[in-house]
Short mmCIF file of C-alpha atoms in Angstrom, two decimals:
data_model
loop_
_atom_site.label_atom_id
_atom_site.label_comp_id
_atom_site.label_asym_id
_atom_site.label_seq_id
_atom_site.Cartn_x
_atom_site.Cartn_y
_atom_site.Cartn_z
CA UNK A 17 77.17 120.39 137.53
CA UNK A 18 78.45 122.11 134.41
CA UNK A 19 77.36 120.00 131.43
CA UNK A 20 80.84 120.18 129.91
CA UNK A 21 83.48 120.21 132.66
CA UNK A 22 87.16 120.36 131.71
CA UNK A 23 87.70 116.71 132.71
CA UNK A 24 85.10 115.63 130.15
CA UNK A 25 87.21 117.28 127.44
CA UNK A 26 90.33 115.68 128.93
CA UNK A 27 88.72 112.25 128.64
CA UNK A 28 87.56 112.96 125.09
CA UNK A 29 91.02 114.19 124.15
CA UNK A 30 92.67 111.09 125.59
CA UNK A 31 90.46 108.82 123.48
CA UNK A 32 91.12 110.90 120.37
CA UNK A 33 94.86 110.70 121.01
CA UNK A 34 94.66 106.96 121.70
CA UNK A 35 92.71 106.49 118.48
CA UNK A 36 95.25 108.45 116.46
CA UNK A 37 98.01 106.23 117.82
CA UNK A 38 96.35 103.27 116.07
CA UNK A 39 97.23 104.96 112.78
CA UNK A 40 100.67 106.22 113.84
CA UNK A 41 101.88 102.91 115.36
CA UNK A 42 99.56 100.20 114.00
CA UNK A 43 102.10 97.39 114.32
CA UNK A 44 102.30 97.95 118.07
CA UNK A 45 98.56 97.30 118.34
CA UNK A 46 98.47 94.44 115.83
CA UNK A 47 100.98 92.51 117.92
CA UNK A 48 98.75 92.48 120.99
CA UNK A 49 95.51 91.39 119.34
CA UNK A 50 94.64 87.81 120.29
CA UNK A 51 95.53 85.32 117.56
CA UNK A 52 92.00 83.91 117.41
CA UNK A 53 90.73 87.24 116.02
CA UNK A 54 90.95 87.72 112.24
CA UNK A 55 92.43 90.60 110.22
CA UNK A 56 94.46 92.37 112.90
CA UNK A 57 95.22 95.40 110.75
CA UNK A 58 91.55 96.06 110.06
CA UNK A 59 90.71 95.63 113.75
CA UNK A 60 93.43 98.11 114.72
CA UNK A 61 92.13 100.72 112.30
CA UNK A 62 88.48 100.16 113.24
CA UNK A 63 89.26 100.43 116.95
CA UNK A 64 91.24 103.60 116.25
CA UNK A 65 88.31 105.11 114.36
CA UNK A 66 85.96 104.12 117.18
CA UNK A 67 88.18 105.72 119.83
CA UNK A 68 88.38 108.95 117.84
CA UNK A 69 84.62 109.04 117.24
CA UNK A 70 83.83 108.25 120.87
CA UNK A 71 86.33 110.87 122.04
CA UNK A 72 84.56 113.48 119.92
CA UNK A 73 80.98 112.43 120.63
CA UNK A 74 81.44 112.20 124.40
CA UNK A 75 82.05 115.97 124.34
CA UNK A 76 78.72 116.68 122.62
CA UNK A 77 75.78 116.72 125.01
CA UNK A 78 73.30 115.22 122.52
CA UNK A 79 75.52 112.20 121.75
CA UNK A 80 77.14 111.81 125.16
CA UNK A 81 74.92 108.96 126.49
CA UNK A 82 75.65 106.85 123.39
CA UNK A 83 79.35 107.71 123.57
CA UNK A 84 79.53 106.76 127.25
CA UNK A 85 77.95 103.37 126.53
CA UNK A 86 80.28 102.95 123.55
CA UNK A 87 83.35 103.75 125.65
CA UNK A 88 82.32 101.29 128.34
CA UNK A 89 81.66 98.55 125.79
CA UNK A 90 84.94 99.28 124.03
CA UNK A 91 86.87 99.08 127.30
CA UNK A 92 85.17 95.77 128.13
CA UNK A 93 86.30 94.38 124.76
CA UNK A 94 89.81 95.74 125.33
CA UNK A 95 89.98 93.78 128.60
CA UNK A 96 90.45 90.66 126.47
CA UNK A 97 93.68 92.16 125.15
CA UNK A 98 94.92 92.89 128.66
CA UNK A 99 94.29 89.31 129.77
CA UNK A 100 95.85 88.03 126.55
CA UNK A 101 99.02 90.04 127.24
CA UNK A 102 99.17 88.62 130.77
CA UNK A 103 99.23 85.07 129.41
CA UNK A 104 101.99 85.44 126.83
CA UNK A 105 105.38 86.90 127.69
CA UNK A 106 106.30 87.47 124.03
CA UNK A 107 103.14 89.48 123.36
CA UNK A 108 103.52 91.50 126.57
CA UNK A 109 106.47 93.30 124.93
CA UNK A 110 108.56 92.86 128.09
CA UNK A 111 106.20 95.08 130.07
CA UNK A 112 106.56 94.06 133.72
CA UNK A 113 103.78 91.73 134.86
CA UNK A 114 102.78 94.06 137.71
CA UNK A 115 102.03 96.83 135.19
CA UNK A 116 99.98 94.43 133.07
CA UNK A 117 98.02 93.46 136.18
CA UNK A 118 97.46 97.11 137.16
CA UNK A 119 96.02 97.84 133.72
CA UNK A 120 93.01 95.67 134.49
CA UNK A 121 91.68 97.77 137.40
CA UNK A 122 92.66 100.87 135.38
CA UNK A 123 90.15 99.73 132.74
CA UNK A 124 87.50 99.64 135.47
CA UNK A 125 88.45 103.17 136.58
CA UNK A 126 88.18 104.36 132.96
CA UNK A 127 84.74 102.75 132.71
CA UNK A 128 83.65 104.51 135.90
CA UNK A 129 85.03 107.81 134.60
CA UNK A 130 82.95 107.46 131.44
CA UNK A 131 79.85 106.36 133.37
CA UNK A 132 80.15 109.52 135.50
CA UNK A 133 78.95 111.52 132.47
CA UNK A 134 75.96 109.28 131.68
#
């Protein structure tokens, strides 16, 4: 297998783009953070930085194993947000419940996709 297939760069690019969105639309992300977590704005920016860093480092062979583990851990943490959105109609931003439910197995697919490069 090529050590850097195109789909690896696609995955890295998607995380970089997702991370940038935390800085472009921070209020959208702050709204969906569970209320029991402190300092929503800081958490949004930190998670954005992490997504950007992981998106970059997953494309570098030397840092890839750490990036893969970081992506999987990050996606596990983000699962809490998906469950939180399922339990509160106001926080779900009127996204249909079936889409919110489908996002949960999508997280598992994203974890598998990252693990593929471990």
